[in-house]
CSV table of C-alpha atoms and ligand atoms in Angstrom, one decimal:
chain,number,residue,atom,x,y,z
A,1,UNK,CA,-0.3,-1.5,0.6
A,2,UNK,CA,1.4,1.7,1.8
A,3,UNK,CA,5.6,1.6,1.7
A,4,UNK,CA,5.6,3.8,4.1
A,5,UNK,CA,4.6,4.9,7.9
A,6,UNK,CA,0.6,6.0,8.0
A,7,UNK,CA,-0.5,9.9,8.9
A,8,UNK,CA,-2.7,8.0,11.5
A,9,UNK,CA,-5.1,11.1,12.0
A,10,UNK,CA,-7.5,9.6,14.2
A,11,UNK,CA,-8.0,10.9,17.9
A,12,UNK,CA,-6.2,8.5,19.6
A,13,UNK,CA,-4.4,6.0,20.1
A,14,UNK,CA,-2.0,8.7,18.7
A,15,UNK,CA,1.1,8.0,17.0
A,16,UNK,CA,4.5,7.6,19.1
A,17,UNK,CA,7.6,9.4,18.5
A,18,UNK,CA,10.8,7.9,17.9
A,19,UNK,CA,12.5,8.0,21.4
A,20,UNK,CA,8.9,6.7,23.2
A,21,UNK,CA,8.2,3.7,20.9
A,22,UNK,CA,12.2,2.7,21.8
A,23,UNK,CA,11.1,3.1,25.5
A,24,UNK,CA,7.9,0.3,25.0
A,25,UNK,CA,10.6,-2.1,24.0
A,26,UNK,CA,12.6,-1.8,27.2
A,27,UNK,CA,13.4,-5.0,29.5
A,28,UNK,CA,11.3,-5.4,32.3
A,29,UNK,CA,11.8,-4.4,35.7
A,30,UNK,CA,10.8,-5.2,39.3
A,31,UNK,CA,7.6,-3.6,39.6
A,32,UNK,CA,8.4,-3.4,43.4
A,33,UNK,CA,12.0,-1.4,43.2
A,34,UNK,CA,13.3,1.8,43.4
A,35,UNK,CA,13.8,2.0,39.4
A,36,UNK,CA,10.2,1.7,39.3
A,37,UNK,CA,9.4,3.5,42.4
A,38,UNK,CA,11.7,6.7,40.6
A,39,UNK,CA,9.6,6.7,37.5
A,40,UNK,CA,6.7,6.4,39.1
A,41,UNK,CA,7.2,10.1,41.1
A,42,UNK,CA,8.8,11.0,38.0
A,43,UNK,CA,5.1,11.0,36.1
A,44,UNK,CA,3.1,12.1,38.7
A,45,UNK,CA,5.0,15.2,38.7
A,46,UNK,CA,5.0,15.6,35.2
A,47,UNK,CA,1.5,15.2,35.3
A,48,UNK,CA,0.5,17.3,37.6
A,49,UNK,CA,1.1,20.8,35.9
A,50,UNK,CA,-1.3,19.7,33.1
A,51,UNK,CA,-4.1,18.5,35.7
A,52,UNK,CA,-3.6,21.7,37.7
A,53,UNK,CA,-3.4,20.0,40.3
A,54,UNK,CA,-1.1,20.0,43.2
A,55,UNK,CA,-2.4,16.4,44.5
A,56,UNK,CA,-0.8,13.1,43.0
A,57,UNK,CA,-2.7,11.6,39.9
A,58,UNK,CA,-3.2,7.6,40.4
A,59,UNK,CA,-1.6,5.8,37.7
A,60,UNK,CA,-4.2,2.8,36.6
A,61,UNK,CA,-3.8,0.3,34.8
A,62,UNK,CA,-6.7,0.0,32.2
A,63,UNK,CA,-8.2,1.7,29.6
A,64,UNK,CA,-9.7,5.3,29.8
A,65,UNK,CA,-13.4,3.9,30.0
A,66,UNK,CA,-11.7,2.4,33.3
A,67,UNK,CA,-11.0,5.7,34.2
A,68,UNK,CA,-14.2,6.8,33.6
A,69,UNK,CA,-15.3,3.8,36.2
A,70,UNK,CA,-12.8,4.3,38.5
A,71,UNK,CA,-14.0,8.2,39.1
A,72,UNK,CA,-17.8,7.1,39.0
A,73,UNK,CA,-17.2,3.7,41.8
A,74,UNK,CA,-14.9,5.4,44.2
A,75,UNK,CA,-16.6,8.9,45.0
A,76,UNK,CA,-20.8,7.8,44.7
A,77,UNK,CA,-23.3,5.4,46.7
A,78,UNK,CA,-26.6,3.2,44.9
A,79,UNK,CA,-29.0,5.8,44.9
A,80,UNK,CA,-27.1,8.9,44.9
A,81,UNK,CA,-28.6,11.6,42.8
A,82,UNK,CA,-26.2,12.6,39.7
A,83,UNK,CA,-26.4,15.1,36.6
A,84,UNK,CA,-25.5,13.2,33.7
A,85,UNK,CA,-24.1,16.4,31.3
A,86,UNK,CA,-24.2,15.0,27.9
A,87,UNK,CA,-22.8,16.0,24.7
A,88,UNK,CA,-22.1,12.9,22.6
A,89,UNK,CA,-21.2,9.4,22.8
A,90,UNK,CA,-18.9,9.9,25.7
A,91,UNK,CA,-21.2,11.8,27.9
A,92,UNK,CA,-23.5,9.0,27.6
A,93,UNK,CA,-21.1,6.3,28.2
A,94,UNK,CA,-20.3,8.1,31.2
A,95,UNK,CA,-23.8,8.5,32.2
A,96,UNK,CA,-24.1,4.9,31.7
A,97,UNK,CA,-21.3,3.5,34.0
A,98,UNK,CA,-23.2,5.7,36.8
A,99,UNK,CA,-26.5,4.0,36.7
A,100,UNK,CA,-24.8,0.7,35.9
A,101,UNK,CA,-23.6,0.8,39.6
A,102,UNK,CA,-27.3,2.2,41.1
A,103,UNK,CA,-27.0,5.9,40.8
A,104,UNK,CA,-29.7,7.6,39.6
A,105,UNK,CA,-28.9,10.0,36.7
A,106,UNK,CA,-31.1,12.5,35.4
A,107,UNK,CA,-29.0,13.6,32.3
A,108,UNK,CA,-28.8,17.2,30.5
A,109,UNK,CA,-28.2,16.5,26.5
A,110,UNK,CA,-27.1,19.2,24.2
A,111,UNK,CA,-28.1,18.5,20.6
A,112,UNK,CA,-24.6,16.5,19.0
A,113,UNK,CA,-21.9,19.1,17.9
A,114,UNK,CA,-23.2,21.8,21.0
A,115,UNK,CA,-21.4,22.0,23.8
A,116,UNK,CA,-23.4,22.3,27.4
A,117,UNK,CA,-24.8,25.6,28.3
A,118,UNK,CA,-23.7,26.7,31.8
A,119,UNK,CA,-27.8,28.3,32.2
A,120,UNK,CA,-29.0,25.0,31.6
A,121,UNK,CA,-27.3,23.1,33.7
A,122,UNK,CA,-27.6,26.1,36.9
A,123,UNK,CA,-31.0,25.2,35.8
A,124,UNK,CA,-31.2,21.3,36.3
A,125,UNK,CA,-28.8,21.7,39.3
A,126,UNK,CA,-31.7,24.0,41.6
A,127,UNK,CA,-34.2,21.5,41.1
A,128,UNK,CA,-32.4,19.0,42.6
A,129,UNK,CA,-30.2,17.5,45.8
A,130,UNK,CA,-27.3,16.1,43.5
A,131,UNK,CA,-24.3,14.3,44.3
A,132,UNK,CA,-22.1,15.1,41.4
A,133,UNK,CA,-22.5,16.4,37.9
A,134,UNK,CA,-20.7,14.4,35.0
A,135,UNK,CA,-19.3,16.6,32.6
A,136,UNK,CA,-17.0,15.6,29.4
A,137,UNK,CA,-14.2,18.2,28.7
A,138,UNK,CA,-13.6,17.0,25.0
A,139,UNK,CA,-16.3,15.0,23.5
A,140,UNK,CA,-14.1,12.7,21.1
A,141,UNK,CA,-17.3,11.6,19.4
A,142,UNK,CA,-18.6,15.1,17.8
A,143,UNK,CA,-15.2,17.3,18.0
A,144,UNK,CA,-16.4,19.6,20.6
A,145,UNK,CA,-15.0,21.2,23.9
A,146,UNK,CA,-17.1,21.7,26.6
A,147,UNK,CA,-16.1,25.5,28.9
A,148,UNK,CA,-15.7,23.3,31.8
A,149,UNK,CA,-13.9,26.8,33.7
A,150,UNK,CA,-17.7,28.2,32.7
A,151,UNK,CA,-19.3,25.2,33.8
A,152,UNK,CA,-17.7,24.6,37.1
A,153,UNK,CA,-17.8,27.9,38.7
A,154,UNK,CA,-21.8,28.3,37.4
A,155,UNK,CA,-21.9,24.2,39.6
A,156,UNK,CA,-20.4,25.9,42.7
A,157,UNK,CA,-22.0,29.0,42.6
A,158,UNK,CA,-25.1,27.0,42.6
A,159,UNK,CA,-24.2,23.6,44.4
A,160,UNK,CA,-21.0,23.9,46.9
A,161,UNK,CA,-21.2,20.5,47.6
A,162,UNK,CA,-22.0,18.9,44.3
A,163,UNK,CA,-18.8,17.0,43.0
A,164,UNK,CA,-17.6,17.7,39.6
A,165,UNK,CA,-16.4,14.6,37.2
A,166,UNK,CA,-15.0,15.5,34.8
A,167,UNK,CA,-13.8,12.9,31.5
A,168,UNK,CA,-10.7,14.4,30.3
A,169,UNK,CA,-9.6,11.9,28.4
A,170,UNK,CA,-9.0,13.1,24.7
A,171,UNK,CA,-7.6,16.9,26.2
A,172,UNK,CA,-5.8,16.4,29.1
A,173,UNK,CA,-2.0,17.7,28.1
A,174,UNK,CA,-3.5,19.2,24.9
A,175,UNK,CA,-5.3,22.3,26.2
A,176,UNK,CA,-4.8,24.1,29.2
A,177,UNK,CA,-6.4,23.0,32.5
A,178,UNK,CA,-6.7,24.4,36.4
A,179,UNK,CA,-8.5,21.2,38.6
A,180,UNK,CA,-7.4,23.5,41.7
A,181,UNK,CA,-8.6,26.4,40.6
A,182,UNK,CA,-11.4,26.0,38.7
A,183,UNK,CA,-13.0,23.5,41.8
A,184,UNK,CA,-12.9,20.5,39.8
A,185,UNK,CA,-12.5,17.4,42.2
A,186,UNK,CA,-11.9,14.6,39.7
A,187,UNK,CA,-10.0,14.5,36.4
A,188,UNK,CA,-9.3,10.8,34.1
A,189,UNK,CA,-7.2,11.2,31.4
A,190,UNK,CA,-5.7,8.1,29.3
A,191,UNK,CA,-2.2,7.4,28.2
A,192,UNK,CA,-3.2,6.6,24.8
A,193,UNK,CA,-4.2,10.4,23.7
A,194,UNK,CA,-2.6,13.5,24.1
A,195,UNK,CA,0.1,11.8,26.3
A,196,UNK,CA,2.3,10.3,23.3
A,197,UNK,CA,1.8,6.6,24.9
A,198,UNK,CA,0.4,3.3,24.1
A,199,UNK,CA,-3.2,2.8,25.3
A,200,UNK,CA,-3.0,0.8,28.3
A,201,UNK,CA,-2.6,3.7,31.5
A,202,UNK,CA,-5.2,6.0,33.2
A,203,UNK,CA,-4.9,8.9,35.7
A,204,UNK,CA,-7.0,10.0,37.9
A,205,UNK,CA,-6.6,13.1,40.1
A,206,UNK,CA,-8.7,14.1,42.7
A,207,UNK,CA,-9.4,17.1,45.1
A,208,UNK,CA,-10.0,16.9,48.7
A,209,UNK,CA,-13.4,17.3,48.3
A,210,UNK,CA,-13.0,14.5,46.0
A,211,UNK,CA,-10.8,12.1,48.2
A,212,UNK,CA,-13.3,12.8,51.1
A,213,UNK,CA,-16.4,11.4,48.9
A,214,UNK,CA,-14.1,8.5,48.3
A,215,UNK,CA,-13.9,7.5,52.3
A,216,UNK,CA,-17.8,7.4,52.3
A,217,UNK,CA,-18.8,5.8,48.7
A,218,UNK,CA,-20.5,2.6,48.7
A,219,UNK,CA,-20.6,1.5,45.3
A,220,UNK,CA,-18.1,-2.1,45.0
A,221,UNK,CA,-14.6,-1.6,43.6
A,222,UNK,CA,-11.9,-3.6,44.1
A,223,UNK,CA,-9.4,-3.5,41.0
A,224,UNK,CA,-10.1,0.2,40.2
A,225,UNK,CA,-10.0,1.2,44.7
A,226,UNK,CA,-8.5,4.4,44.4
A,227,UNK,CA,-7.6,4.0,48.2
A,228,UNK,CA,-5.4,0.8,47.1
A,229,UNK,CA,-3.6,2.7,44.5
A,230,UNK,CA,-2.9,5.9,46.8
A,231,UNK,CA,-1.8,3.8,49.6
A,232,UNK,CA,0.7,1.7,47.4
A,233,UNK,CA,1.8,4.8,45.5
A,234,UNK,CA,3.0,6.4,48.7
A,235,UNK,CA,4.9,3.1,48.8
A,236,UNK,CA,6.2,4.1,45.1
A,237,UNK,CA,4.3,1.2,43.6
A,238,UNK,CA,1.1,0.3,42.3
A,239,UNK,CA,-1.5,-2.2,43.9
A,240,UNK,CA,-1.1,-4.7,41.1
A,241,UNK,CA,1.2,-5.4,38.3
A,242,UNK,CA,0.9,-2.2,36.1
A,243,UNK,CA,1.9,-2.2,32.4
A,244,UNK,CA,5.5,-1.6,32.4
A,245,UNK,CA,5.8,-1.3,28.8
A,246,UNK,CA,3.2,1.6,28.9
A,247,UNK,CA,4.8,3.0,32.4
A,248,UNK,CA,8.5,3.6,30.5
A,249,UNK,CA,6.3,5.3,27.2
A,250,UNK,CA,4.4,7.8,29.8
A,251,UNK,CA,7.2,8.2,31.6
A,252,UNK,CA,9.4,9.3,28.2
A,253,UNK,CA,6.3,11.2,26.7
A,254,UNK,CA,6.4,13.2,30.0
A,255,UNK,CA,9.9,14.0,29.8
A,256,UNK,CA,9.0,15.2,25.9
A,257,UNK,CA,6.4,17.3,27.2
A,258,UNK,CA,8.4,18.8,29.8
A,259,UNK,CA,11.3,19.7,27.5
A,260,UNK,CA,8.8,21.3,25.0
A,261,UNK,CA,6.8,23.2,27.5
A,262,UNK,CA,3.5,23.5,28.5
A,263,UNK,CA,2.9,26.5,26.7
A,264,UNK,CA,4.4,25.6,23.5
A,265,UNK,CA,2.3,22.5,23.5
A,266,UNK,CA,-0.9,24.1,23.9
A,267,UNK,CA,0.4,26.5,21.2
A,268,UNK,CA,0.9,23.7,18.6
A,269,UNK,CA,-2.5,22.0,19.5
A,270,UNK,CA,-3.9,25.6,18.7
A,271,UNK,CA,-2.0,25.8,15.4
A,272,UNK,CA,-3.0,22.3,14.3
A,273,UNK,CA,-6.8,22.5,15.0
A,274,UNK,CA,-6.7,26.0,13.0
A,275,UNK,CA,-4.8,24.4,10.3
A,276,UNK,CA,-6.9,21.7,10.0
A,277,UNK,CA,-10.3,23.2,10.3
A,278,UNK,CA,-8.9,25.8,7.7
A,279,UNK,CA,-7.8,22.9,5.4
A,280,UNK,CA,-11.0,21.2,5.5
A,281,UNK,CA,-13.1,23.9,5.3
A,282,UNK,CA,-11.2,25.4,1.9
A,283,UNK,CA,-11.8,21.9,0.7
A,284,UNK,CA,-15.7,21.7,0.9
A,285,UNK,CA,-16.1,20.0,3.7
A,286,UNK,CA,-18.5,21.5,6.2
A,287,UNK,CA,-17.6,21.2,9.8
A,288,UNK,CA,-19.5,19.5,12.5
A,289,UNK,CA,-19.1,21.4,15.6
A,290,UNK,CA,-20.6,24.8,16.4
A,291,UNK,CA,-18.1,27.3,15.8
A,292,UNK,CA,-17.4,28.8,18.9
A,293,UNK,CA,-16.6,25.8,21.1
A,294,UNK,CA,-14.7,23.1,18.1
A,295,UNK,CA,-12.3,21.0,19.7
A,296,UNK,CA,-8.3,21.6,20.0
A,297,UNK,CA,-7.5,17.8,19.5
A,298,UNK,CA,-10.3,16.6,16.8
A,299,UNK,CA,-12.3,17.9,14.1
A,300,UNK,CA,-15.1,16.5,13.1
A,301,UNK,CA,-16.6,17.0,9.4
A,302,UNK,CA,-19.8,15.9,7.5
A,303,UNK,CA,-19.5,13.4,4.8
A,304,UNK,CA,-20.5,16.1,1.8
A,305,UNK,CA,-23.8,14.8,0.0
A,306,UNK,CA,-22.6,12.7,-3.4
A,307,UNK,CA,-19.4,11.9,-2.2
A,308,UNK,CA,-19.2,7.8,-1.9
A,309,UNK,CA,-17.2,7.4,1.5
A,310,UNK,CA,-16.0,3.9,1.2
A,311,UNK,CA,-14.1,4.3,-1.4
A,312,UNK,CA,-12.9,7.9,-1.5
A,313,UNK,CA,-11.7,6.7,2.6
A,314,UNK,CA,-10.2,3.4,0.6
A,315,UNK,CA,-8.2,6.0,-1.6
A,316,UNK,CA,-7.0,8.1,1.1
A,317,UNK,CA,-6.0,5.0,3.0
A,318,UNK,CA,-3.8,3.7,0.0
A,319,UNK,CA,-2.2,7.0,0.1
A,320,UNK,CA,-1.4,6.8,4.0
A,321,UNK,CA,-4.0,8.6,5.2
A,322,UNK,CA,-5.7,7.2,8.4
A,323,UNK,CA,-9.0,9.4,9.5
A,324,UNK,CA,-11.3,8.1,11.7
A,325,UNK,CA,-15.0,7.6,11.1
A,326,UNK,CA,-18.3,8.9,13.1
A,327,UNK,CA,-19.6,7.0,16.2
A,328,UNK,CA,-23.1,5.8,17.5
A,329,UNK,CA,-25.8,8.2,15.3
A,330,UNK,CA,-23.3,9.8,13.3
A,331,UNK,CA,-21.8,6.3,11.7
A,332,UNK,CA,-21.7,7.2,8.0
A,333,UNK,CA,-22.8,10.6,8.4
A,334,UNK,CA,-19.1,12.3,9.6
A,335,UNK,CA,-15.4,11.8,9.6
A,336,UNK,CA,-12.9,12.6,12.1
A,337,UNK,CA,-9.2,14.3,12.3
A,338,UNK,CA,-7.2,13.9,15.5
A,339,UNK,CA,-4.8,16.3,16.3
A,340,UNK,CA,-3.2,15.5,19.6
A,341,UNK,CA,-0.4,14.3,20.9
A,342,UNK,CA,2.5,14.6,18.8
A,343,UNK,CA,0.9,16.0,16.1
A,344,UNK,CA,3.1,18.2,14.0
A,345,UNK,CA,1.5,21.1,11.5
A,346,UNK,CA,3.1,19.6,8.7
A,347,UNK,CA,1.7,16.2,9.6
A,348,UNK,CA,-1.8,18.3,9.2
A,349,UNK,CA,-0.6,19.7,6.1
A,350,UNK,CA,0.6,16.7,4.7
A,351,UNK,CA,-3.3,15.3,5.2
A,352,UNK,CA,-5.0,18.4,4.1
A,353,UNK,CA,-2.8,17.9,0.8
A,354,UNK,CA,-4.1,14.2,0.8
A,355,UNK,CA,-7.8,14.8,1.3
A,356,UNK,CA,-7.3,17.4,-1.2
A,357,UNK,CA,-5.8,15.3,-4.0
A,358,UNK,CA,-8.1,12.7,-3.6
A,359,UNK,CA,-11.0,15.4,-3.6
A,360,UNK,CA,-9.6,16.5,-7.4
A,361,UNK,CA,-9.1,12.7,-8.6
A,362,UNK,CA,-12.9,11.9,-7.9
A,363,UNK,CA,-14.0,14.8,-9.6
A,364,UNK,CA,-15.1,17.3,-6.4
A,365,UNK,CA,-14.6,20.9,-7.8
A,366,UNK,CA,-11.5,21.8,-5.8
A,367,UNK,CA,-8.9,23.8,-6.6
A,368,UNK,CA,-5.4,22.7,-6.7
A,369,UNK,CA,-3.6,24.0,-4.1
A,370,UNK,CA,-6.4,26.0,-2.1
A,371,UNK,CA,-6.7,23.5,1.2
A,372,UNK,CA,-2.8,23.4,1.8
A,373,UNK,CA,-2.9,27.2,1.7
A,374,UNK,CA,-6.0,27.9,3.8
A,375,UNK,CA,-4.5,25.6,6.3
A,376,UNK,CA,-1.0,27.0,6.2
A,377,UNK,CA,-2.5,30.8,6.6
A,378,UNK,CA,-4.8,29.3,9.7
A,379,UNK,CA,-1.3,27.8,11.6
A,380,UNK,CA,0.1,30.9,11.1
A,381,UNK,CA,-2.5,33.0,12.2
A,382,UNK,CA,-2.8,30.9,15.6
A,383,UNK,CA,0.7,30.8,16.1
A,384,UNK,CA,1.0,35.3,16.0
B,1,PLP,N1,-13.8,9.6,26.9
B,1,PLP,C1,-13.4,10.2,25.8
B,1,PLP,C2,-13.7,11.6,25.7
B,1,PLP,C3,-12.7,9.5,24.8
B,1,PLP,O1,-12.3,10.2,23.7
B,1,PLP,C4,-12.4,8.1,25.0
B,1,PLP,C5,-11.7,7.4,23.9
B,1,PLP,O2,-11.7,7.8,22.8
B,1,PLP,C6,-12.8,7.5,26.2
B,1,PLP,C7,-13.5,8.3,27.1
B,1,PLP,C8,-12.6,6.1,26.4
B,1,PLP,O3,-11.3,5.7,26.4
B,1,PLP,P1,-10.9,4.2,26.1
B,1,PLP,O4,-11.3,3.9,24.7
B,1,PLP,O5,-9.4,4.2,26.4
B,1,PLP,O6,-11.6,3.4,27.1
């Protein structure tokens, strides 16, 4: 058993700092009062710089899956035609929630550690009268980040009227992104990721392209209604009871992010992704993701042939150490490092100097020293 607090490296839910865990233990208030009302407005403008946006995110309660369902239910019909861009487990989850409710999705799969090629979707989109196009910004699942600037414009150059849904989830507040600009028309992201928060919130933003499609959709929602939750946040509420406890963490995370910056958070995403693809890479680990698009908030790495996961992962764990493992087809194959959220360099230091000790106690041919180097030389590289 570990004495003391875990380097929980996995991409979410992402560890808390100090003055955001003391907000989760508040008291509860009236849901339906102006405290609430006040921090309500408070987070929707704080969010609202990271989506781009100048519209008001909706504040759901529910996972980021919910999210996912919330964007898919409140802007299609059964039977609408939809472009199904996927990358990795995500993508296809997303995929899946549209055809669970009757649309019918062609999909456009890159091979697993590729992100989506703008020709090939321009490609897809000609040959047919589509509805929207999913896309994933960060696929969680393979440590890649899709050009979704690239992506978009090539979807409006070619489709004006296709809608663009994009799962944000694991990047939003991480990375830079425009919604407005870039002619995005709607954006989840979850509370549990690179917000600083307890799992339990999602936000949802929309464009008015996107809150148009949301007057004519057919498919049944009532919980995730996106009209219910505008109409009661004009109010300064939510349509039902939201979790409060996750409501004062969002609302402190927020104020975090706001005192930091914008630009010095996406900064110190860049300087830990860097760091820890240096790290990894000095210590023999080959990395999953094609080069030119690896993700700013995970890093995915293959298991190295020889090495006996279960109980090198055991020895990491006893050292504090918490990585994540691979999902769907890559179960057993990769591991993951999150870096999001209020991730620290020396946090990605201090696991880079894990990974490598363990490496040298079961006998990989490391050198002592080399992965804390490589990753310090990468942070400080990113941050000139
Ligand atoms: N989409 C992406 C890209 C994710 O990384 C995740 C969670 O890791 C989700 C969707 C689903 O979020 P949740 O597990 O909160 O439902």
């Amino acid at each position: 058993m570990t004495r003391f607090e875990p380097n929980l490296r996995i991409p979410g839910p992402t560890s808390l700092p100090p003055s955001v865990r003391e907000a989760g233990g508040r008291q509860m208030i009236n849901h339906r009062g102006p405290e609430f009302s006040a921090m309500l407005g408070r987070i929707q403008a704080g969010m609202r710089p990271f989506f781009g946006t100048v519209g008001d995110p909706a504040i759901l309660s529910c996972a980021g899956t919910g999210g996912l369902e919330t964007a898919i239910v409140n802007t299609l019909s059964p039977g609408d035609r939809v472009l199904g861009v996927s990358i990795g487990a995500f993508g296809d989850r997303f995929a899946s929630i549209a055809e669970t409710y009757g649309a019918q999705v062609d999909r456009v799969a890159a091979e697993w550690g590729w992100a989506a090629e703008p020709a090939e979707v321009q490609e897809r989109l000609g040959g047919g009268d589509y509805k929207a196009v999913l896309l994933t910004h960060n696929e969680t699942s393979t440590g890649t980040m899709n050009p979704i600037p690239e992506l978009a414009a090539t979807i409006r150059a070619t489709s004006p009227e296709t809608l663009i849904l994009v799962d944000s989830v694991s990047a939003l507040g991480a990375v830079p992104f425009e919604m407005d600009t870039w002619g995005v028309d709607v954006v989840v992201t979850g509370s549990q990721k690179a917000w600083m928060a307890a799992p339990g919130l999602a936000m949802v933003a929309l464009s008015e392209r996107g809150w148009a499609a949301v007057e004519t959709a057919k498919m049944p929602r009532f919980y995730l209604d996106l009209r219910r939750h505008r109409d009661a946040h004009l109010k300064g509420e939510t349509p039902w009871t939201p979790a409060i406890g996750v409501v004062f963490q969002v609302d402190e995370g927020i104020r975090l992010m706001a005192a930091e910056g914008a630009a010095a958070i996406f900064a110190r995403h860049e300087a830990c992704a860097a760091a820890t693809q240096a790290g990894l890479e000095a210590l023999g680990f080959q990395l999953f993701a094609d080069e030119a698009h690896r993700s700013r908030t995970v890093t995915a790495a293959w298991i190295p042939e020889g090495l006996d996961w279960k109980p090198f992962n055991g020895a990491l764990k006893r050292r504090g150490l918490i990585l994540a493992g691979g999902q769907g087809k890559l179960t057993g194959k990769i591991f993951r490092v999150g870096h999001l959220g209020s991730v620290t360099v020396d946090e990605i230091l201090g696991a880079i100097a894990t990974l490598e000790a363990t490496s040298i106690e079961v006998g990989r041919p490391i050198e002592a020293g080399a992965g804390v180097a490589a990753a310090q030389r990468a942070a400080l590289a990113a941050a000139d």
